[in-house]
């Protein structure tokens, strides 16, 4: 099978290419595993078959079985048809990995250089990835063979992607000229680096971490945001959440911990505020009764928000937190009915800038403006600071599409949404405004 790469080369003057896996990378799940759950839902031995298919998937992804052997075994067990595929597509569209879902802008800007290369099947991959501005001709995968009753009876065995080392064979045929980066979770993705076909391999671990693959990677990327960040590429959020250390202290309900973990933060659950975390902690969630030492708090310069599962006022210094620009969310009633309440408030602050129901900050809750960049400026409540902020934007000819200011006697909290691209000079000028406490680019 010969693949045409003329369109890729002609539309990519920068000569950088991004080879992205589909199963457990672009989507959260293995598609054939999900197809089995649909096609075999009424089969009396479905649980046994599900497990066999899952085992075959993992053996191939970890390099313990040839891809051809694994694929043949899984397809044979499916007992699926075109109607099942339609159901699968509906499922997969809801299972796109969060960090890919929020980064459509990257694919729009790099449509000529982003390739989906998968051992999965075009019948379900194409409908899922096309809405993300990925070109149809840049999607490389296997294809099913159907009988006259629309039942899947096999696959095109001439397609190199159905064989062991198929991705390597494909890239040799494409003969792309430039720097190539590979992103995936499995052994077949690592093989691209092993055989010298790509410059760097990024092990994607947002959905599953395969130790045998991750340990060989040039970089472990817990999210697509991380990949974009380290390569200085356009991204939906300014700083990957997997780089924000969230320290959980004491007897905190597991549901609260899982809410933070699911949102992508780097979690450490400890019994006390250990010295080694003071310099790097970005978020803290404390169980009711825990006391936060003032001396350590003063040195936690990266700390952005504290959640407290009880009444916090006598357990940590509200005044010091306010002076440092740290937003506190607490639950004086310590209600057991909603253990995720405080964790979600923290998440909303980090993701959107909301300070609604904060214990020490002006309460601000606002909509996200599509296509805008959001900048957060926390400062002492002094006259003239808002004018200085807006002068920076005016001096750099930046259009403000939304701006929100709330104050209390101590501080001012302003969020500005701007429509234009900005450079580092703008950020530097905003940070240097007198009486600035904290400045953050949200997205």
Short mmCIF file of C-alpha atoms in Angstrom, two decimals:
data_model
loop_
_atom_site.label_atom_id
_atom_site.label_comp_id
_atom_site.label_asym_id
_atom_site.label_seq_id
_atom_site.Cartn_x
_atom_site.Cartn_y
_atom_site.Cartn_z
CA UNK A 1 0.00 0.00 0.00
CA UNK A 2 1.48 3.37 -1.05
CA UNK A 3 0.65 6.51 0.90
CA UNK A 4 0.73 9.99 -0.67
CA UNK A 5 2.43 12.66 1.42
CA UNK A 6 2.41 15.51 -1.12
CA UNK A 7 -0.35 17.42 0.66
CA UNK A 8 1.47 17.16 3.99
CA UNK A 9 4.78 18.40 2.62
CA UNK A 10 3.31 21.22 0.53
CA UNK A 11 1.26 22.65 3.38
CA UNK A 12 3.91 22.48 6.08
CA UNK A 13 6.66 25.04 5.41
CA UNK A 14 7.91 24.83 9.02
CA UNK A 15 8.77 21.14 8.54
CA UNK A 16 7.48 19.95 11.90
CA UNK A 17 5.13 17.01 12.18
CA UNK A 18 3.11 15.60 15.09
CA UNK A 19 2.30 11.88 14.98
CA UNK A 20 -0.56 11.22 17.41
CA UNK A 21 -1.97 7.87 18.51
CA UNK A 22 -5.74 7.39 18.84
CA UNK A 23 -6.64 4.71 21.40
CA UNK A 24 -5.93 5.74 25.02
CA UNK A 25 -4.29 8.91 23.67
CA UNK A 26 -6.64 11.03 21.58
CA UNK A 27 -9.47 9.15 23.30
CA UNK A 28 -9.64 7.96 26.89
CA UNK A 29 -10.37 4.35 25.94
CA UNK A 30 -9.37 1.48 23.67
CA UNK A 31 -11.98 1.56 20.90
CA UNK A 32 -12.04 -2.18 20.20
CA UNK A 33 -12.60 -2.84 23.91
CA UNK A 34 -15.56 -0.45 23.81
CA UNK A 35 -16.87 -2.02 20.59
CA UNK A 36 -16.84 -5.41 22.29
CA UNK A 37 -18.96 -4.06 25.14
CA UNK A 38 -21.49 -2.87 22.60
CA UNK A 39 -21.55 -5.88 20.29
CA UNK A 40 -21.44 -8.52 23.03
CA UNK A 41 -23.74 -6.92 25.59
CA UNK A 42 -26.25 -9.78 25.27
CA UNK A 43 -23.68 -12.58 24.94
CA UNK A 44 -23.83 -15.08 27.85
CA UNK A 45 -20.01 -15.17 28.11
CA UNK A 46 -19.48 -11.45 27.59
CA UNK A 47 -17.38 -10.82 30.71
CA UNK A 48 -14.95 -13.60 29.82
CA UNK A 49 -14.66 -12.30 26.24
CA UNK A 50 -14.24 -8.69 27.41
CA UNK A 51 -11.30 -9.79 29.52
CA UNK A 52 -9.72 -11.73 26.66
CA UNK A 53 -9.93 -8.69 24.38
CA UNK A 54 -8.54 -6.37 27.05
CA UNK A 55 -5.66 -8.79 27.69
CA UNK A 56 -4.85 -8.95 23.98
CA UNK A 57 -4.84 -5.14 23.83
CA UNK A 58 -2.46 -4.78 26.78
CA UNK A 59 -0.08 -7.48 25.58
CA UNK A 60 0.36 -5.66 22.27
CA UNK A 61 0.63 -2.18 23.85
CA UNK A 62 3.35 -3.41 26.21
CA UNK A 63 5.25 -5.15 23.42
CA UNK A 64 4.65 -8.65 24.77
CA UNK A 65 2.71 -9.88 21.73
CA UNK A 66 2.94 -9.01 18.03
CA UNK A 67 0.41 -6.41 16.95
CA UNK A 68 -0.88 -8.64 14.12
CA UNK A 69 -1.58 -11.52 16.50
CA UNK A 70 -3.33 -9.21 18.96
CA UNK A 71 -5.42 -7.49 16.28
CA UNK A 72 -6.54 -10.75 14.67
CA UNK A 73 -7.55 -12.17 18.03
CA UNK A 74 -9.56 -9.10 19.01
CA UNK A 75 -11.41 -8.71 15.71
CA UNK A 76 -12.33 -12.41 15.74
CA UNK A 77 -13.91 -12.05 19.19
CA UNK A 78 -15.93 -8.89 18.44
CA UNK A 79 -18.97 -10.26 16.58
CA UNK A 80 -19.67 -6.65 15.52
CA UNK A 81 -21.45 -4.97 12.59
CA UNK A 82 -21.97 -1.48 11.12
CA UNK A 83 -24.79 -0.64 13.54
CA UNK A 84 -22.46 -1.42 16.43
CA UNK A 85 -19.89 0.92 14.89
CA UNK A 86 -22.43 3.76 14.84
CA UNK A 87 -23.01 3.24 18.54
CA UNK A 88 -19.26 3.13 19.15
CA UNK A 89 -18.72 6.46 17.38
CA UNK A 90 -21.29 8.11 19.67
CA UNK A 91 -19.43 6.74 22.69
CA UNK A 92 -15.98 7.78 21.46
CA UNK A 93 -17.07 11.36 20.72
CA UNK A 94 -17.85 11.69 24.42
CA UNK A 95 -14.57 10.01 25.40
CA UNK A 96 -12.06 12.35 23.74
CA UNK A 97 -9.24 12.99 26.23
CA UNK A 98 -9.85 16.23 28.10
CA UNK A 99 -6.55 17.84 27.16
CA UNK A 100 -7.13 17.14 23.45
CA UNK A 101 -10.72 18.33 23.65
CA UNK A 102 -9.74 21.77 24.96
CA UNK A 103 -6.93 22.26 22.43
CA UNK A 104 -8.84 22.43 19.13
CA UNK A 105 -7.01 25.69 18.36
CA UNK A 106 -3.73 23.83 18.07
CA UNK A 107 -5.14 21.46 15.44
CA UNK A 108 -6.74 24.33 13.54
CA UNK A 109 -3.39 26.11 13.31
CA UNK A 110 -1.43 22.91 12.55
CA UNK A 111 -3.91 21.00 10.40
CA UNK A 112 -1.26 20.30 7.76
CA UNK A 113 1.24 18.82 10.20
CA UNK A 114 -0.90 16.88 12.72
CA UNK A 115 -1.31 13.21 11.77
CA UNK A 116 -3.38 10.55 13.49
CA UNK A 117 -1.50 7.26 13.11
CA UNK A 118 -3.24 4.30 14.70
CA UNK A 119 -3.56 0.56 14.67
CA UNK A 120 -7.28 1.19 15.12
CA UNK A 121 -9.80 1.57 12.31
CA UNK A 122 -10.76 4.45 10.07
CA UNK A 123 -14.45 3.56 10.30
CA UNK A 124 -14.60 4.93 13.84
CA UNK A 125 -11.51 7.19 13.95
CA UNK A 126 -12.42 9.54 11.09
CA UNK A 127 -15.83 10.66 12.47
CA UNK A 128 -14.28 11.31 15.90
CA UNK A 129 -11.24 13.35 14.86
CA UNK A 130 -12.58 15.36 11.89
CA UNK A 131 -14.36 17.91 14.16
CA UNK A 132 -10.91 18.76 15.56
CA UNK A 133 -9.73 20.21 12.23
CA UNK A 134 -7.56 17.16 11.50
CA UNK A 135 -7.46 16.58 7.76
CA UNK A 136 -8.99 13.33 6.50
CA UNK A 137 -5.91 12.65 4.38
CA UNK A 138 -3.76 12.90 7.54
CA UNK A 139 -5.58 10.01 9.24
CA UNK A 140 -3.76 6.69 8.86
CA UNK A 141 -5.38 3.55 10.26
CA UNK A 142 -6.67 0.08 9.38
CA UNK A 143 -9.97 -0.67 7.63
CA UNK A 144 -12.50 -3.39 8.33
CA UNK A 145 -13.83 -5.95 5.85
CA UNK A 146 -17.60 -6.58 5.97
CA UNK A 147 -19.79 -9.36 4.59
CA UNK A 148 -23.05 -8.70 2.70
CA UNK A 149 -24.88 -8.54 6.04
CA UNK A 150 -22.62 -5.66 7.22
CA UNK A 151 -20.94 -7.88 9.77
CA UNK A 152 -17.21 -7.36 10.42
CA UNK A 153 -15.40 -10.46 9.21
CA UNK A 154 -11.82 -9.21 9.08
CA UNK A 155 -9.56 -6.35 8.05
CA UNK A 156 -7.30 -5.31 5.18
CA UNK A 157 -4.18 -7.35 5.84
CA UNK A 158 -2.24 -5.44 3.15
CA UNK A 159 -2.33 -2.30 5.26
CA UNK A 160 1.07 -1.97 6.98
CA UNK A 161 -0.64 -0.72 10.14
CA UNK A 162 -2.11 -4.19 10.66
CA UNK A 163 1.39 -5.62 11.12
CA UNK A 164 3.98 -5.51 13.88
CA UNK A 165 6.06 -2.37 13.35
CA UNK A 166 3.36 -0.96 11.08
CA UNK A 167 3.83 2.63 12.20
CA UNK A 168 7.53 2.43 11.37
CA UNK A 169 6.71 1.05 7.91
CA UNK A 170 4.18 3.81 7.34
CA UNK A 171 6.57 6.61 8.23
CA UNK A 172 9.24 5.12 5.97
CA UNK A 173 6.75 5.24 3.10
CA UNK A 174 5.62 8.79 3.92
CA UNK A 175 9.25 9.94 4.05
CA UNK A 176 8.40 13.18 5.84
CA UNK A 177 11.14 15.81 5.68
CA UNK A 178 11.51 17.66 8.98
CA UNK A 179 11.38 17.25 12.74
CA UNK A 180 8.85 14.60 13.73
CA UNK A 181 7.40 14.23 17.24
CA UNK A 182 5.45 11.18 18.36
CA UNK A 183 2.77 11.09 21.06
CA UNK A 184 1.23 7.86 22.29
CA UNK A 185 0.80 5.36 25.09
CA UNK A 186 1.96 2.09 23.54
CA UNK A 187 4.91 0.06 22.37
CA UNK A 188 4.09 0.70 18.69
CA UNK A 189 4.45 4.44 19.35
CA UNK A 190 7.85 4.00 21.02
CA UNK A 191 9.02 1.93 18.06
CA UNK A 192 9.03 5.10 15.96
CA UNK A 193 11.83 6.44 18.15
CA UNK A 194 13.52 3.07 18.50
CA UNK A 195 13.88 2.82 14.72
CA UNK A 196 14.95 6.46 14.30
CA UNK A 197 11.78 7.64 12.57
CA UNK A 198 11.04 10.55 14.94
CA UNK A 199 13.04 13.15 16.82
CA UNK A 200 11.33 12.65 20.21
CA UNK A 201 8.81 10.26 21.69
CA UNK A 202 6.34 11.53 24.30
CA UNK A 203 4.66 8.88 26.45
CA UNK A 204 1.08 10.04 26.98
CA UNK A 205 -0.20 9.07 30.45
CA UNK A 206 -3.42 11.04 30.90
CA UNK A 207 -5.51 7.88 30.58
CA UNK A 208 -3.12 5.01 31.27
CA UNK A 209 0.55 4.75 32.14
CA UNK A 210 2.35 1.74 30.73
CA UNK A 211 5.57 1.59 32.73
CA UNK A 212 7.47 -0.35 30.07
CA UNK A 213 6.71 2.43 27.58
CA UNK A 214 7.08 5.46 29.86
CA UNK A 215 10.55 4.49 31.03
CA UNK A 216 11.81 4.55 27.42
CA UNK A 217 10.26 7.90 26.49
CA UNK A 218 12.12 11.15 25.90
CA UNK A 219 9.45 12.84 27.99
CA UNK A 220 6.42 11.63 29.94
CA UNK A 221 3.47 13.91 29.17
CA UNK A 222 0.51 13.51 31.56
CA UNK A 223 -1.59 15.67 29.24
CA UNK A 224 -1.54 17.18 25.76
CA UNK A 225 -1.17 20.56 27.51
CA UNK A 226 2.21 19.38 28.80
CA UNK A 227 3.36 18.42 25.29
CA UNK A 228 2.31 21.82 23.91
CA UNK A 229 3.92 23.62 26.85
CA UNK A 230 7.37 22.02 26.59
CA UNK A 231 7.39 22.63 22.82
CA UNK A 232 6.13 26.22 23.14
CA UNK A 233 3.08 25.51 20.95
CA UNK A 234 -0.38 27.18 21.04
CA UNK A 235 -2.45 25.81 23.91
CA UNK A 236 -5.73 26.39 25.70
CA UNK A 237 -4.25 26.93 29.15
CA UNK A 238 -1.08 28.85 29.95
CA UNK A 239 0.41 26.33 32.38
CA UNK A 240 -0.21 22.55 32.45
CA UNK A 241 -2.21 21.52 35.49
CA UNK A 242 -0.05 18.43 35.93
CA UNK A 243 2.75 20.85 36.91
CA UNK A 244 0.67 22.40 39.71
CA UNK A 245 1.46 20.60 42.97
CA UNK A 246 -1.69 20.10 45.05
CA UNK A 247 -0.94 19.07 48.63
CA UNK A 248 -3.76 17.26 50.47
CA UNK A 249 -3.28 17.15 54.24
CA UNK A 250 -5.07 14.99 56.77
CA UNK A 251 -8.29 12.96 56.67
CA UNK A 252 -9.79 14.33 53.46
CA UNK A 253 -12.64 12.39 51.77
CA UNK A 254 -11.48 10.36 48.79
CA UNK A 255 -14.13 11.95 46.56
CA UNK A 256 -12.52 15.36 47.10
CA UNK A 257 -9.07 13.98 46.28
CA UNK A 258 -10.36 12.27 43.14
CA UNK A 259 -12.03 15.48 41.95
CA UNK A 260 -8.64 17.24 42.04
CA UNK A 261 -6.84 14.29 40.51
CA UNK A 262 -9.40 13.97 37.70
CA UNK A 263 -8.87 17.62 36.79
CA UNK A 264 -5.20 16.86 36.19
CA UNK A 265 -3.37 18.31 39.19
CA UNK A 266 -0.30 16.63 40.68
CA UNK A 267 -1.55 15.26 44.01
CA UNK A 268 0.43 14.47 47.17
CA UNK A 269 -1.65 13.21 50.11
CA UNK A 270 0.26 13.67 53.39
CA UNK A 271 -0.37 13.79 57.12
CA UNK A 272 1.44 17.13 57.54
CA UNK A 273 2.89 20.06 55.58
CA UNK A 274 6.36 18.65 54.96
CA UNK A 275 9.24 21.08 54.47
CA UNK A 276 10.18 19.65 51.07
CA UNK A 277 6.87 20.85 49.59
CA UNK A 278 6.94 24.45 50.90
CA UNK A 279 8.72 26.03 47.93
CA UNK A 280 6.67 24.34 45.19
CA UNK A 281 3.11 23.85 46.49
CA UNK A 282 0.49 25.58 44.32
CA UNK A 283 -2.72 24.36 46.01
CA UNK A 284 -3.57 22.93 49.43
CA UNK A 285 -6.64 21.06 50.67
CA UNK A 286 -6.73 20.61 54.46
CA UNK A 287 -8.94 18.36 56.55
CA UNK A 288 -10.99 19.85 59.38
CA UNK A 289 -8.83 20.48 62.44
CA UNK A 290 -5.51 20.82 60.60
CA UNK A 291 -3.41 23.88 61.49
CA UNK A 292 -1.26 25.68 58.92
CA UNK A 293 2.00 26.99 60.34
CA UNK A 294 2.45 30.73 59.64
CA UNK A 295 6.22 30.50 59.11
CA UNK A 296 5.85 27.84 56.40
CA UNK A 297 2.92 29.67 54.85
CA UNK A 298 5.04 32.82 54.47
CA UNK A 299 7.55 30.85 52.39
CA UNK A 300 4.96 29.14 50.17
CA UNK A 301 5.35 31.77 47.45
CA UNK A 302 3.76 29.66 44.68
CA UNK A 303 0.63 28.90 46.70
CA UNK A 304 -2.49 30.16 44.91
CA UNK A 305 -5.41 28.70 46.83
CA UNK A 306 -6.22 26.85 50.05
CA UNK A 307 -9.29 24.72 50.65
CA UNK A 308 -10.28 23.96 54.23
CA UNK A 309 -12.90 21.35 55.17
CA UNK A 310 -14.22 23.25 58.17
CA UNK A 311 -13.93 26.75 59.64
CA UNK A 312 -10.46 28.01 58.73
CA UNK A 313 -10.19 31.35 60.52
CA UNK A 314 -8.53 30.05 63.69
CA UNK A 315 -6.44 27.44 61.85
CA UNK A 316 -4.56 29.65 59.40
CA UNK A 317 -3.94 33.36 58.96
CA UNK A 318 -6.53 34.93 56.67
CA UNK A 319 -4.66 38.24 56.76
CA UNK A 320 -1.38 36.69 55.65
CA UNK A 321 -3.10 34.71 52.87
CA UNK A 322 -4.79 37.88 51.61
CA UNK A 323 -1.50 39.79 51.65
CA UNK A 324 0.11 36.96 49.65
CA UNK A 325 -2.75 36.75 47.14
CA UNK A 326 -3.82 33.28 48.32
CA UNK A 327 -7.55 32.59 47.93
CA UNK A 328 -9.18 30.62 50.78
CA UNK A 329 -12.28 28.47 50.39
CA UNK A 330 -13.68 26.91 53.55
CA UNK A 331 -16.77 25.11 54.77
CA UNK A 332 -17.64 26.24 58.33
CA UNK A 333 -20.52 23.75 58.46
CA UNK A 334 -18.17 20.92 57.33
CA UNK A 335 -21.09 19.32 55.54
CA UNK A 336 -20.52 15.60 54.80
CA UNK A 337 -23.22 15.67 52.12
CA UNK A 338 -21.00 17.33 49.53
CA UNK A 339 -17.37 16.28 50.10
CA UNK A 340 -16.31 17.69 46.71
CA UNK A 341 -17.67 21.20 47.36
CA UNK A 342 -14.42 22.86 48.44
CA UNK A 343 -12.29 20.93 45.91
CA UNK A 344 -14.57 22.15 43.10
CA UNK A 345 -14.29 25.77 44.32
CA UNK A 346 -10.50 25.44 44.18
CA UNK A 347 -10.70 23.95 40.68
CA UNK A 348 -12.96 26.76 39.48
CA UNK A 349 -10.51 29.35 40.78
CA UNK A 350 -7.51 27.76 39.07
CA UNK A 351 -9.39 27.11 35.80
CA UNK A 352 -11.60 30.19 35.50
CA UNK A 353 -10.54 32.72 38.14
CA UNK A 354 -13.76 32.39 40.17
CA UNK A 355 -13.51 33.53 43.79
CA UNK A 356 -17.20 32.91 44.53
CA UNK A 357 -17.78 31.93 48.21
CA UNK A 358 -14.13 32.69 49.07
CA UNK A 359 -13.49 33.32 52.78
CA UNK A 360 -10.98 36.17 52.24
CA UNK A 361 -11.25 37.48 48.67
CA UNK A 362 -13.80 39.64 46.89
CA UNK A 363 -16.38 37.27 45.41
CA UNK A 364 -16.24 37.16 41.62
CA UNK A 365 -17.86 34.68 39.25
CA UNK A 366 -17.74 35.32 35.53
CA UNK A 367 -18.33 33.70 32.15
CA UNK A 368 -15.57 32.48 29.86
CA UNK A 369 -15.31 34.56 26.71
CA UNK A 370 -14.64 32.45 23.65
CA UNK A 371 -11.40 33.17 21.81
CA UNK A 372 -10.01 35.44 24.54
CA UNK A 373 -6.93 35.31 26.77
CA UNK A 374 -7.61 35.77 30.49
CA UNK A 375 -5.16 37.58 32.78
CA UNK A 376 -5.51 37.79 36.57
CA UNK A 377 -4.01 40.69 38.54
CA UNK A 378 -4.13 40.74 42.35
CA UNK A 379 -2.96 43.97 44.01
CA UNK A 380 -3.20 46.04 47.16
CA UNK A 381 -6.32 48.19 47.17
CA UNK A 382 -4.65 51.49 46.28
CA UNK A 383 -5.95 54.34 44.06
CA UNK A 384 -4.90 54.40 40.41
CA UNK A 385 -3.88 50.78 39.88
CA UNK A 386 -6.73 50.02 37.49
CA UNK A 387 -5.67 52.99 35.38
CA UNK A 388 -2.09 51.66 35.30
CA UNK A 389 -3.29 48.22 34.20
CA UNK A 390 -5.32 49.64 31.35
CA UNK A 391 -2.48 51.97 30.32
CA UNK A 392 -0.30 48.88 29.77
CA UNK A 393 -2.92 47.41 27.45
CA UNK A 394 -3.39 50.73 25.64
CA UNK A 395 0.35 51.28 25.20
CA UNK A 396 0.62 47.85 23.54
CA UNK A 397 -2.55 48.35 21.42
CA UNK A 398 -4.32 45.41 23.03
CA UNK A 399 -8.11 45.28 22.82
CA UNK A 400 -9.97 44.50 26.07
CA UNK A 401 -13.08 42.40 25.45
CA UNK A 402 -14.08 41.98 29.10
CA UNK A 403 -12.86 43.29 32.43
CA UNK A 404 -13.98 42.62 35.98
CA UNK A 405 -12.85 44.29 39.21
CA UNK A 406 -13.82 43.52 42.79
CA UNK A 407 -12.22 44.97 45.91
CA UNK A 408 -12.31 44.69 49.67
CA UNK A 409 -10.51 46.97 52.13
CA UNK A 410 -7.22 45.11 51.58
CA UNK A 411 -6.97 44.03 47.95
CA UNK A 412 -8.21 44.48 44.42
CA UNK A 413 -8.88 41.52 42.18
CA UNK A 414 -9.12 42.24 38.47
CA UNK A 415 -9.65 39.84 35.58
CA UNK A 416 -9.07 41.07 32.05
CA UNK A 417 -10.04 39.18 28.90
CA UNK A 418 -8.12 40.34 25.83
CA UNK A 419 -8.66 39.32 22.23
CA UNK A 420 -5.19 39.94 20.84
CA UNK A 421 -1.96 38.01 21.07
CA UNK A 422 0.44 39.56 23.56
CA UNK A 423 4.18 39.42 24.07
CA UNK A 424 6.37 39.08 27.15
CA UNK A 425 6.75 42.87 27.43
CA UNK A 426 3.04 43.16 28.30
CA UNK A 427 3.33 40.52 31.02
CA UNK A 428 6.47 42.11 32.44
CA UNK A 429 4.83 45.54 32.56
CA UNK A 430 1.75 44.18 34.38
CA UNK A 431 3.92 42.40 36.95
CA UNK A 432 5.93 45.58 37.58
CA UNK A 433 2.93 47.77 38.46
CA UNK A 434 3.39 49.10 41.98
CA UNK A 435 1.53 47.18 44.72
CA UNK A 436 1.09 44.04 42.55
CA UNK A 437 0.76 40.94 44.77
CA UNK A 438 0.26 38.17 42.20
CA UNK A 439 -0.17 38.06 38.44
CA UNK A 440 -1.24 34.98 36.48
CA UNK A 441 -2.05 34.10 32.88
CA UNK A 442 -5.04 31.79 33.03
CA UNK A 443 -5.37 30.80 29.37
#
